[in-house]
Coordinates of N, CA and C in Angstrom, one line a residue:
M1 N 168.3 77.8 30.6 CA 167.6 78.8 29.5 C 166.2 79.1 29.3
K2 N 165.7 78.7 30.1 CA 164.4 79.4 30.6 C 164.4 80.7 31.1
T3 N 165.0 80.5 32.5 CA 165.5 81.7 33.3 C 166.1 82.7 32.4
S4 N 167.2 82.6 31.7 CA 167.4 83.7 30.5 C 166.5 84.4 29.9
K5 N 165.9 83.4 29.0 CA 164.8 84.0 28.2 C 164.1 84.8 29.0
R6 N 163.7 84.9 30.0 CA 162.2 84.9 30.9 C 162.9 86.1 31.2
K7 N 164.5 86.4 31.6 CA 165.2 87.3 32.0 C 165.3 88.3 31.3
R8 N 165.8 88.1 30.1 CA 165.6 89.1 28.8 C 164.3 89.7 28.2
G9 N 163.4 89.0 28.6 CA 162.1 89.2 28.1 C 161.4 90.5 29.2
L10 N 161.9 90.1 30.3 CA 161.8 91.1 31.6 C 162.1 92.4 31.1
L11 N 163.3 92.2 30.8 CA 164.6 93.7 30.5 C 164.0 94.1 29.7
L12 N 163.2 93.5 28.6 CA 163.1 94.7 27.3 C 161.6 95.0 27.7
F13 N 160.5 94.4 28.7 CA 159.3 95.1 29.2 C 159.9 96.2 29.7
S14 N 160.5 95.9 30.7 CA 160.7 97.2 31.6 C 161.7 98.5 31.1
L15 N 162.4 98.4 29.6 CA 162.8 99.3 28.9 C 161.6 99.8 28.4
I16 N 160.9 99.1 27.5 CA 159.7 99.5 26.6 C 158.9 100.8 27.9
V17 N 158.5 100.4 28.9 CA 157.8 100.8 30.2 C 159.0 102.1 30.7
F18 N 159.8 101.7 30.5 CA 160.7 102.7 30.8 C 160.6 104.2 29.7
V19 N 160.8 103.7 28.6 CA 160.8 104.7 27.6 C 159.2 105.5 27.4
L20 N 158.4 104.7 27.5 CA 157.0 104.8 27.3 C 156.1 106.2 28.8
I21 N 157.1 105.8 29.9 CA 157.2 106.7 31.0 C 157.8 108.0 30.8
I22 N 158.9 108.3 30.0 CA 159.7 109.3 29.6 C 158.8 110.3 29.0
N23 N 158.4 109.4 27.8 CA 157.3 110.0 26.6 C 156.2 111.2 27.5
L24 N 155.2 109.8 28.1 CA 154.5 110.5 29.2 C 154.6 111.9 29.3
I25 N 155.6 111.5 30.1 CA 156.7 112.8 30.8 C 157.0 114.0 29.8
V26 N 157.4 113.7 29.1 CA 157.9 114.7 28.2 C 156.7 115.3 27.0
V27 N 156.0 114.6 26.9 CA 154.2 115.3 26.0 C 153.5 116.4 27.6
A28 N 153.6 115.5 28.9 CA 153.4 116.1 29.6 C 153.5 117.6 30.3
S29 N 155.1 117.1 30.1 CA 155.5 119.5 30.0 C 155.5 119.6 29.3
Q30 N 155.5 119.5 28.3 CA 155.3 120.6 26.4 C 153.6 120.5 26.6
D31 N 153.1 119.7 26.8 CA 151.6 120.1 27.4 C 150.7 121.1 28.4
A32 N 151.7 121.2 29.3 CA 151.2 121.7 30.6 C 151.0 123.3 30.2
P33 N 152.1 123.6 29.7 CA 151.8 125.1 29.3 C 150.8 126.1 29.0
V34 N 150.6 124.6 27.6 CA 149.0 125.0 26.9 C 147.5 125.0 27.7
A35 N 148.1 124.1 28.6 CA 146.3 124.4 29.7 C 146.2 125.5 30.4
P36 N 144.9 126.2 30.0 CA 144.6 127.3 30.8 C 144.7 127.0 32.4
G37 N 145.3 128.5 33.0 CA 145.9 128.5 34.5 C 146.9 128.2 34.7
T38 N 147.9 127.9 34.1 CA 149.0 127.8 34.3 C 150.2 128.7 34.0
T39 N 150.1 129.3 35.0 CA 151.1 130.8 34.2 C 152.5 130.3 34.8
A40 N 152.9 130.1 35.7 CA 154.4 129.1 36.4 C 154.9 128.7 35.1
P41 N 154.1 127.1 35.0 CA 155.0 126.3 34.4 C 155.2 127.2 32.6
V42 N 154.8 128.0 32.5 CA 154.7 128.7 31.1 C 156.3 129.3 31.1
A43 N 156.2 130.0 32.0 CA 157.6 131.0 32.6 C 158.6 130.0 32.3
E44 N 158.9 129.3 33.0 CA 160.0 127.9 33.4 C 160.1 127.1 31.8
S45 N 158.8 127.2 31.2 CA 159.2 126.0 30.0 C 159.7 127.7 28.6
S46 N 159.5 128.8 28.6 CA 159.9 129.2 27.9 C 160.8 129.4 27.9
E47 N 162.1 129.4 28.7 CA 163.4 129.0 29.0 C 164.1 128.1 28.8
T48 N 163.7 126.9 29.1 CA 163.3 126.1 28.9 C 164.0 125.9 27.3
D49 N 162.7 125.9 26.8 CA 162.7 126.1 24.8 C 163.4 126.4 24.3
S50 N 164.1 128.0 24.9 CA 165.0 128.7 24.2 C 166.2 128.2 24.3
G51 N 166.1 127.4 25.4 CA 167.6 126.8 25.9 C 168.0 126.0 24.9
D52 N 166.9 125.1 24.2 CA 167.0 123.5 23.3 C 167.2 124.2 22.2
E53 N 166.9 125.3 22.0 CA 166.7 125.7 20.8 C 167.7 126.6 20.2

């Protein structure tokens, strides 16, 4: 019983960490074009943004 509860907690924890990391990556890729001196990412980001919308 203890092991299964611990496993479930670990699974939940890793899931939360996974989601947090994805959120960080998404935010970072959105903020990258805003940062000065990033010309290449801006061009790529423009194509991606127009594709999403």
